[in-house]
Short mmCIF file of N, CA and C in Angstrom, two decimals:
data_model
loop_
_atom_site.label_atom_id
_atom_site.label_comp_id
_atom_site.label_asym_id
_atom_site.label_seq_id
_atom_site.Cartn_x
_atom_site.Cartn_y
_atom_site.Cartn_z
N UNK A 1 12.38 -7.94 -28.65
CA UNK A 1 12.67 -6.84 -27.61
C UNK A 1 12.81 -7.52 -26.22
N UNK A 2 13.85 -7.11 -25.49
CA UNK A 2 14.08 -7.70 -24.21
C UNK A 2 13.46 -6.90 -23.11
N UNK A 3 12.69 -7.49 -22.25
CA UNK A 3 12.04 -6.69 -21.23
C UNK A 3 12.61 -7.14 -19.83
N UNK A 4 12.72 -6.22 -18.96
CA UNK A 4 13.22 -6.47 -17.64
C UNK A 4 12.02 -6.32 -16.64
N UNK A 5 11.21 -7.51 -16.56
CA UNK A 5 10.15 -7.30 -15.61
C UNK A 5 10.50 -7.31 -14.14
N UNK A 6 9.84 -6.44 -13.47
CA UNK A 6 10.08 -6.34 -11.96
C UNK A 6 8.71 -6.74 -11.29
N UNK A 7 8.85 -7.10 -10.09
CA UNK A 7 7.66 -7.50 -9.39
C UNK A 7 7.57 -6.62 -8.16
N UNK A 8 6.29 -6.41 -7.81
CA UNK A 8 6.00 -5.52 -6.59
C UNK A 8 4.64 -6.03 -5.92
N UNK A 9 4.56 -5.69 -4.64
CA UNK A 9 3.35 -6.06 -3.96
C UNK A 9 2.86 -4.68 -3.36
N UNK A 10 1.57 -4.52 -3.44
CA UNK A 10 0.89 -3.37 -2.78
C UNK A 10 -0.36 -3.91 -2.14
N UNK A 11 -1.00 -3.23 -1.30
CA UNK A 11 -2.21 -3.61 -0.65
C UNK A 11 -3.19 -2.55 -0.48
N UNK A 12 -4.48 -2.97 -0.54
CA UNK A 12 -5.57 -1.96 -0.25
C UNK A 12 -5.87 -1.95 1.17
N UNK A 13 -5.88 -0.83 1.82
CA UNK A 13 -5.90 -0.66 3.22
C UNK A 13 -7.43 -0.98 3.73
N UNK A 14 -7.40 -1.36 4.96
CA UNK A 14 -8.86 -1.79 5.49
C UNK A 14 -10.08 -0.98 5.24
N UNK A 15 -9.87 0.33 5.39
CA UNK A 15 -10.91 1.32 5.22
C UNK A 15 -11.37 1.57 3.74
N UNK A 16 -10.74 0.96 2.82
CA UNK A 16 -10.96 1.11 1.46
C UNK A 16 -11.36 -0.23 0.60
N UNK A 17 -11.61 -1.19 1.36
CA UNK A 17 -11.88 -2.48 0.76
C UNK A 17 -13.13 -2.34 -0.08
N UNK A 18 -14.10 -1.50 0.22
CA UNK A 18 -15.22 -1.33 -0.59
C UNK A 18 -14.98 -0.84 -1.93
N UNK A 19 -13.89 -0.21 -2.24
CA UNK A 19 -13.31 0.13 -3.63
C UNK A 19 -12.58 -0.91 -4.35
N UNK A 20 -12.37 -2.06 -3.69
CA UNK A 20 -11.39 -3.04 -4.34
C UNK A 20 -11.63 -3.36 -5.77
N UNK A 21 -12.86 -3.55 -6.27
CA UNK A 21 -13.12 -3.84 -7.54
C UNK A 21 -12.75 -2.81 -8.51
N UNK A 22 -12.99 -1.54 -8.22
CA UNK A 22 -12.71 -0.39 -9.04
C UNK A 22 -11.07 -0.23 -9.10
N UNK A 23 -10.44 -0.44 -7.98
CA UNK A 23 -8.96 -0.24 -7.80
C UNK A 23 -8.30 -1.37 -8.67
N UNK A 24 -8.76 -2.59 -8.42
CA UNK A 24 -8.12 -3.74 -9.18
C UNK A 24 -8.37 -3.65 -10.66
N UNK A 25 -9.49 -3.12 -11.12
CA UNK A 25 -9.78 -2.90 -12.49
C UNK A 25 -8.74 -1.83 -13.10
N UNK A 26 -8.44 -0.80 -12.34
CA UNK A 26 -7.53 0.27 -12.73
C UNK A 26 -6.12 -0.44 -12.87
N UNK A 27 -5.70 -1.15 -11.93
CA UNK A 27 -4.44 -1.72 -11.84
C UNK A 27 -4.33 -2.83 -13.05
N UNK A 28 -5.36 -3.61 -13.26
CA UNK A 28 -5.31 -4.56 -14.37
C UNK A 28 -5.12 -3.87 -15.81
N UNK A 29 -5.60 -2.66 -15.91
CA UNK A 29 -5.44 -1.98 -17.18
C UNK A 29 -3.99 -1.61 -17.37
N UNK A 30 -3.26 -1.35 -16.31
CA UNK A 30 -1.96 -0.71 -16.36
C UNK A 30 -0.82 -1.61 -16.11
N UNK A 31 -1.09 -2.84 -15.45
CA UNK A 31 -0.04 -3.83 -15.18
C UNK A 31 -0.41 -5.21 -15.40
N UNK A 32 0.47 -6.09 -15.27
CA UNK A 32 0.29 -7.55 -15.32
C UNK A 32 0.08 -7.91 -13.77
N UNK A 33 -1.29 -8.07 -13.54
CA UNK A 33 -1.45 -8.45 -12.06
C UNK A 33 -1.36 -10.09 -11.91
N UNK A 34 -0.48 -10.47 -11.14
CA UNK A 34 -0.21 -11.87 -11.08
C UNK A 34 -1.06 -12.70 -10.02
N UNK A 35 -1.30 -11.94 -8.94
CA UNK A 35 -2.03 -12.59 -7.80
C UNK A 35 -2.74 -11.61 -7.08
N UNK A 36 -3.98 -11.90 -6.59
CA UNK A 36 -4.74 -11.09 -5.69
C UNK A 36 -5.20 -12.03 -4.52
N UNK A 37 -4.88 -11.68 -3.40
CA UNK A 37 -5.28 -12.42 -2.16
C UNK A 37 -5.55 -11.55 -1.03
N UNK A 38 -6.08 -12.12 0.07
CA UNK A 38 -6.35 -11.27 1.08
C UNK A 38 -5.78 -11.85 2.34
N UNK A 39 -5.44 -10.94 3.39
CA UNK A 39 -5.03 -11.46 4.63
C UNK A 39 -6.05 -11.02 5.55
N UNK A 40 -6.61 -11.88 6.40
CA UNK A 40 -7.68 -11.57 7.45
C UNK A 40 -6.89 -11.42 8.77
N UNK A 41 -7.47 -10.66 9.62
CA UNK A 41 -6.96 -10.63 10.99
C UNK A 41 -5.47 -10.27 11.05
N UNK A 42 -5.00 -9.16 10.51
CA UNK A 42 -3.68 -8.77 10.56
C UNK A 42 -3.11 -8.73 11.91
N UNK A 43 -1.97 -9.28 12.04
CA UNK A 43 -1.30 -9.46 13.42
C UNK A 43 -0.46 -8.24 13.73
N UNK A 44 -0.19 -8.09 14.99
CA UNK A 44 0.74 -6.94 15.42
C UNK A 44 2.12 -7.22 14.81
N UNK A 45 2.48 -8.44 14.75
CA UNK A 45 3.81 -8.75 14.32
C UNK A 45 4.08 -8.31 12.83
N UNK A 46 2.92 -8.59 12.08
CA UNK A 46 2.94 -8.18 10.63
C UNK A 46 2.95 -6.70 10.47
N UNK A 47 2.19 -6.04 11.32
CA UNK A 47 2.22 -4.55 11.27
C UNK A 47 3.68 -4.05 11.68
N UNK A 48 4.28 -4.64 12.65
CA UNK A 48 5.61 -4.18 13.03
C UNK A 48 6.60 -4.49 11.85
N UNK A 49 6.41 -5.63 11.23
CA UNK A 49 7.38 -5.91 10.03
C UNK A 49 7.26 -4.92 8.96
N UNK A 50 5.98 -4.28 8.78
CA UNK A 50 5.74 -3.34 7.68
C UNK A 50 6.19 -1.95 8.05
N UNK A 51 5.98 -1.73 9.32
CA UNK A 51 6.18 -0.31 9.86
C UNK A 51 7.24 -0.11 10.89
N UNK A 52 8.06 -0.96 11.15
CA UNK A 52 9.02 -0.92 12.25
C UNK A 52 9.87 0.39 12.32
N UNK A 53 10.17 1.02 11.15
CA UNK A 53 10.83 2.25 11.02
C UNK A 53 10.07 3.42 11.87
N UNK A 54 8.76 3.29 12.11
CA UNK A 54 8.03 4.21 12.64
C UNK A 54 7.71 3.91 14.13
N UNK A 55 8.41 2.92 14.74
CA UNK A 55 8.19 2.39 16.08
C UNK A 55 8.18 3.51 17.07
N UNK A 56 9.05 4.51 16.98
CA UNK A 56 9.22 5.58 17.99
C UNK A 56 8.37 6.81 17.59
N UNK A 57 7.66 6.83 16.45
CA UNK A 57 6.86 8.01 16.15
C UNK A 57 5.56 7.96 16.83
N UNK A 58 4.95 9.16 16.99
CA UNK A 58 3.75 9.34 17.70
C UNK A 58 2.53 8.65 17.01
N UNK A 59 2.57 8.27 15.77
CA UNK A 59 1.51 7.64 15.20
C UNK A 59 1.61 6.08 15.07
N UNK A 60 2.59 5.53 15.66
CA UNK A 60 2.84 4.08 15.61
C UNK A 60 1.70 3.33 16.10
N UNK A 61 1.22 3.71 17.34
CA UNK A 61 0.17 2.92 17.96
C UNK A 61 -1.15 3.15 17.17
N UNK A 62 -1.24 4.28 16.50
CA UNK A 62 -2.52 4.40 15.68
C UNK A 62 -2.37 3.53 14.43
N UNK A 63 -1.23 3.25 13.90
CA UNK A 63 -1.07 2.23 12.86
C UNK A 63 -1.51 0.94 13.35
N UNK A 64 -1.05 0.53 14.50
CA UNK A 64 -1.41 -0.74 15.04
C UNK A 64 -2.97 -0.85 15.26
N UNK A 65 -3.53 0.20 15.81
CA UNK A 65 -5.07 0.11 15.94
C UNK A 65 -5.70 0.12 14.59
N UNK A 66 -5.22 0.85 13.63
CA UNK A 66 -5.84 0.85 12.29
C UNK A 66 -5.87 -0.49 11.57
N UNK A 67 -4.86 -1.23 11.68
CA UNK A 67 -4.63 -2.52 10.92
C UNK A 67 -5.05 -3.77 11.82
N UNK A 68 -4.73 -3.74 13.09
CA UNK A 68 -4.93 -4.97 13.93
C UNK A 68 -6.25 -5.57 13.85
N UNK A 69 -6.19 -7.00 13.44
CA UNK A 69 -7.43 -7.78 13.35
C UNK A 69 -8.22 -7.51 12.22
N UNK A 70 -7.83 -6.77 11.23
CA UNK A 70 -8.58 -6.30 10.02
C UNK A 70 -8.01 -7.03 8.82
N UNK A 71 -8.72 -6.68 7.64
CA UNK A 71 -8.36 -7.42 6.55
C UNK A 71 -7.77 -6.47 5.41
N UNK A 72 -6.76 -6.98 4.59
CA UNK A 72 -6.24 -6.16 3.44
C UNK A 72 -6.32 -7.02 2.26
N UNK A 73 -6.26 -6.41 1.13
CA UNK A 73 -6.21 -7.13 -0.15
C UNK A 73 -4.77 -6.89 -0.74
N UNK A 74 -4.05 -7.94 -0.91
CA UNK A 74 -2.71 -8.02 -1.44
C UNK A 74 -2.80 -8.10 -3.04
N UNK A 75 -2.03 -7.33 -3.70
CA UNK A 75 -1.97 -7.43 -5.19
C UNK A 75 -0.53 -7.47 -5.63
N UNK A 76 -0.27 -8.61 -6.16
CA UNK A 76 1.16 -8.76 -6.65
C UNK A 76 1.19 -8.39 -8.26
N UNK A 77 2.13 -7.66 -8.65
CA UNK A 77 2.18 -7.02 -9.93
C UNK A 77 3.53 -7.13 -10.60
N UNK A 78 3.66 -7.37 -11.96
CA UNK A 78 4.70 -7.39 -12.73
C UNK A 78 4.67 -6.45 -13.71
N UNK A 79 5.86 -5.71 -14.02
CA UNK A 79 5.86 -4.68 -15.13
C UNK A 79 7.28 -4.26 -15.27
N UNK A 80 7.59 -3.61 -16.37
CA UNK A 80 8.81 -2.94 -16.60
C UNK A 80 8.99 -1.68 -15.77
N UNK A 81 10.12 -1.41 -15.15
CA UNK A 81 10.26 -0.19 -14.43
C UNK A 81 9.11 0.09 -13.47
N UNK A 82 8.78 -0.95 -12.64
CA UNK A 82 7.45 -0.94 -11.90
C UNK A 82 7.39 0.18 -10.90
N UNK A 83 8.51 0.45 -10.18
CA UNK A 83 8.36 1.44 -9.13
C UNK A 83 7.95 2.85 -9.60
N UNK A 84 8.49 3.30 -10.73
CA UNK A 84 8.19 4.46 -11.29
C UNK A 84 6.71 4.53 -11.85
N UNK A 85 6.30 3.48 -12.44
CA UNK A 85 5.04 3.25 -12.99
C UNK A 85 3.90 3.30 -11.90
N UNK A 86 4.25 2.54 -10.83
CA UNK A 86 3.30 2.45 -9.64
C UNK A 86 3.10 3.87 -9.03
N UNK A 87 4.21 4.52 -8.87
CA UNK A 87 4.12 5.90 -8.43
C UNK A 87 3.17 6.80 -9.20
N UNK A 88 3.33 6.68 -10.46
CA UNK A 88 2.42 7.57 -11.38
C UNK A 88 1.00 7.03 -11.30
N UNK A 89 0.68 5.78 -11.17
CA UNK A 89 -0.74 5.33 -11.10
C UNK A 89 -1.43 5.53 -9.67
N UNK A 90 -0.56 5.27 -8.64
CA UNK A 90 -1.06 5.26 -7.35
C UNK A 90 -1.09 6.76 -6.89
N UNK A 91 -0.12 7.62 -7.09
CA UNK A 91 -0.22 8.93 -6.79
C UNK A 91 0.69 9.27 -5.39
N UNK A 92 0.76 10.47 -5.11
CA UNK A 92 1.46 11.02 -3.91
C UNK A 92 0.85 10.37 -2.60
N UNK A 93 1.74 10.21 -1.66
CA UNK A 93 1.27 9.62 -0.25
C UNK A 93 0.17 10.45 0.20
N UNK A 94 0.22 11.71 0.11
CA UNK A 94 -0.77 12.63 0.50
C UNK A 94 -1.81 12.88 -0.58
N UNK A 95 -3.04 12.21 -0.39
CA UNK A 95 -4.07 12.34 -1.51
C UNK A 95 -4.29 13.78 -2.03
N UNK A 96 -4.22 14.75 -1.14
CA UNK A 96 -4.49 16.10 -1.54
C UNK A 96 -3.52 16.65 -2.37
N UNK A 97 -2.26 15.95 -2.52
CA UNK A 97 -1.29 16.37 -3.41
C UNK A 97 -1.20 15.51 -4.73
N UNK A 98 -1.93 14.48 -4.65
CA UNK A 98 -1.90 13.46 -5.81
C UNK A 98 -2.56 14.08 -7.03
N UNK A 99 -2.05 13.74 -8.20
CA UNK A 99 -2.56 14.21 -9.52
C UNK A 99 -4.03 13.53 -9.64
N UNK A 100 -4.92 14.27 -10.32
CA UNK A 100 -6.31 14.00 -10.37
C UNK A 100 -6.57 12.52 -10.74
N UNK A 101 -5.97 12.00 -11.75
CA UNK A 101 -6.31 10.60 -12.15
C UNK A 101 -5.75 9.49 -11.48
N UNK A 102 -5.02 9.78 -10.31
CA UNK A 102 -4.31 8.69 -9.57
C UNK A 102 -5.29 8.01 -8.61
N UNK A 103 -4.94 6.86 -8.18
CA UNK A 103 -5.85 6.05 -7.24
C UNK A 103 -6.05 6.78 -5.97
N UNK A 104 -5.02 7.38 -5.40
CA UNK A 104 -5.17 8.08 -4.08
C UNK A 104 -6.01 9.28 -4.28
N UNK A 105 -5.93 10.03 -5.44
CA UNK A 105 -6.82 11.14 -5.54
C UNK A 105 -8.27 10.73 -5.80
N UNK A 106 -8.45 9.79 -6.65
CA UNK A 106 -9.90 9.28 -6.96
C UNK A 106 -10.68 8.69 -5.64
N UNK A 107 -9.95 7.99 -4.78
CA UNK A 107 -10.62 7.37 -3.75
C UNK A 107 -10.34 7.85 -2.37
N UNK A 108 -9.69 9.00 -2.26
CA UNK A 108 -9.49 9.66 -0.88
C UNK A 108 -9.47 11.11 -1.09
N UNK A 109 -9.99 11.77 -0.07
CA UNK A 109 -9.89 13.22 -0.13
C UNK A 109 -9.18 13.76 1.19
N UNK A 110 -8.52 12.89 1.69
CA UNK A 110 -7.71 13.16 3.02
C UNK A 110 -6.48 13.99 2.60
N UNK A 111 -5.86 14.65 3.70
CA UNK A 111 -4.67 15.35 3.61
C UNK A 111 -3.75 15.09 4.78
N UNK A 112 -2.47 15.16 4.58
CA UNK A 112 -1.51 14.96 5.65
C UNK A 112 -1.63 16.00 6.68
N UNK A 113 -1.93 17.15 6.29
CA UNK A 113 -2.01 18.33 7.20
C UNK A 113 -3.21 18.06 8.08
N UNK A 114 -4.32 17.73 7.62
CA UNK A 114 -5.58 17.47 8.44
C UNK A 114 -5.30 16.30 9.30
N UNK A 115 -4.67 15.26 8.75
CA UNK A 115 -4.51 14.01 9.55
C UNK A 115 -3.58 14.30 10.62
N UNK A 116 -2.58 15.08 10.53
CA UNK A 116 -1.67 15.50 11.59
C UNK A 116 -2.28 16.31 12.62
N UNK A 117 -3.13 17.30 12.11
CA UNK A 117 -3.81 18.17 13.02
C UNK A 117 -4.79 17.41 13.92
N UNK A 118 -5.43 16.36 13.31
CA UNK A 118 -6.40 15.44 14.18
C UNK A 118 -5.73 14.25 14.75
N UNK A 119 -4.34 14.31 14.80
CA UNK A 119 -3.60 13.17 15.40
C UNK A 119 -4.04 11.81 15.01
N UNK A 120 -4.09 11.63 13.65
CA UNK A 120 -4.56 10.30 13.06
C UNK A 120 -3.66 9.96 11.93
N UNK A 121 -3.66 8.69 11.47
CA UNK A 121 -2.91 8.35 10.27
C UNK A 121 -3.64 8.84 9.05
N UNK A 122 -3.01 9.07 7.98
CA UNK A 122 -3.49 9.50 6.82
C UNK A 122 -4.25 8.25 6.09
N UNK A 123 -5.41 8.64 5.55
CA UNK A 123 -6.28 7.72 4.71
C UNK A 123 -5.98 7.74 3.27
N UNK A 124 -4.86 7.03 2.82
CA UNK A 124 -4.47 7.20 1.54
C UNK A 124 -4.61 5.97 0.69
N UNK A 125 -5.59 5.02 0.95
CA UNK A 125 -6.02 3.97 0.15
C UNK A 125 -5.20 2.80 -0.09
N UNK A 126 -3.95 2.97 -0.44
CA UNK A 126 -3.04 1.85 -0.85
C UNK A 126 -1.75 2.02 -0.06
N UNK A 127 -1.22 0.82 0.44
CA UNK A 127 0.21 0.83 0.93
C UNK A 127 0.94 0.51 -0.30
N UNK A 128 1.92 1.38 -0.53
CA UNK A 128 2.83 1.08 -1.63
C UNK A 128 4.24 1.56 -1.06
N UNK A 129 5.17 0.76 -1.17
CA UNK A 129 6.63 1.01 -0.73
C UNK A 129 7.45 1.50 -1.86
N UNK A 130 7.78 2.85 -1.87
CA UNK A 130 8.45 3.52 -2.90
C UNK A 130 9.93 3.25 -3.08
N UNK A 131 10.41 2.66 -1.83
CA UNK A 131 11.91 2.26 -1.89
C UNK A 131 12.02 0.80 -2.46
N UNK A 132 12.94 0.64 -3.31
CA UNK A 132 13.09 -0.68 -4.01
C UNK A 132 13.54 -1.76 -3.03
N UNK A 133 14.56 -1.37 -2.10
CA UNK A 133 14.96 -2.39 -1.14
C UNK A 133 13.78 -2.76 -0.10
N UNK A 134 13.05 -1.85 0.24
CA UNK A 134 11.85 -2.04 1.17
C UNK A 134 10.82 -2.87 0.44
N UNK A 135 10.60 -2.54 -0.87
CA UNK A 135 9.66 -3.39 -1.56
C UNK A 135 10.06 -4.85 -1.71
N UNK A 136 11.33 -5.05 -1.93
CA UNK A 136 11.81 -6.42 -2.10
C UNK A 136 11.61 -7.12 -0.66
N UNK A 137 11.82 -6.44 0.38
CA UNK A 137 11.59 -6.99 1.66
C UNK A 137 10.20 -7.33 1.92
N UNK A 138 9.26 -6.57 1.41
CA UNK A 138 7.81 -6.72 1.61
C UNK A 138 7.42 -7.91 0.72
N UNK A 139 7.94 -7.97 -0.50
CA UNK A 139 7.61 -9.07 -1.35
C UNK A 139 7.83 -10.39 -0.74
N UNK A 140 9.06 -10.50 -0.17
CA UNK A 140 9.51 -11.85 0.52
C UNK A 140 8.66 -11.95 1.71
N UNK A 141 8.26 -10.95 2.50
CA UNK A 141 7.45 -11.07 3.61
C UNK A 141 6.06 -11.66 3.30
N UNK A 142 5.43 -11.03 2.28
CA UNK A 142 4.05 -11.49 1.93
C UNK A 142 4.05 -12.83 1.24
N UNK A 143 5.14 -13.13 0.38
CA UNK A 143 5.14 -14.49 -0.23
C UNK A 143 5.25 -15.55 0.87
N UNK A 144 6.02 -15.26 1.82
CA UNK A 144 6.23 -16.24 2.95
C UNK A 144 4.87 -16.46 3.65
N UNK A 145 4.18 -15.31 3.90
CA UNK A 145 2.85 -15.43 4.63
C UNK A 145 1.76 -16.25 3.76
N UNK A 146 1.89 -15.98 2.55
CA UNK A 146 0.90 -16.61 1.58
C UNK A 146 1.18 -18.05 1.17
N UNK A 147 2.29 -18.57 1.74
CA UNK A 147 2.61 -20.02 1.34
C UNK A 147 1.75 -20.87 2.01
#
């Protein structure tokens, strides 16, 4: 049987690092986890490279403050049809809309409505780029950083 393995990178956000063992265990059950590493002291340049499309949004400065000089856990994964599978395991960007057995539902009880009302970014556990082109960009970005 011929398989078309795809690669992706996701990361556990700073406020959820205390769940990293549980999250990684879930991911290892579902995927081929190729590499796990961390980035300490995230730079403003890296934040911009990840979130440049939000530069003119009200929450951009909040993204900077959330990540700057903090740590994230990178997880590089291989699997067939990875984008669809990751969406199913990680869940909706808004944890309040995520299906019960997804990572975002299990480890966060936040909601986009509440986050917007409180003028803060949503606490949704994992950064996951659902757009394939953007995912490829982030893969190259993180591989370059980790060299």
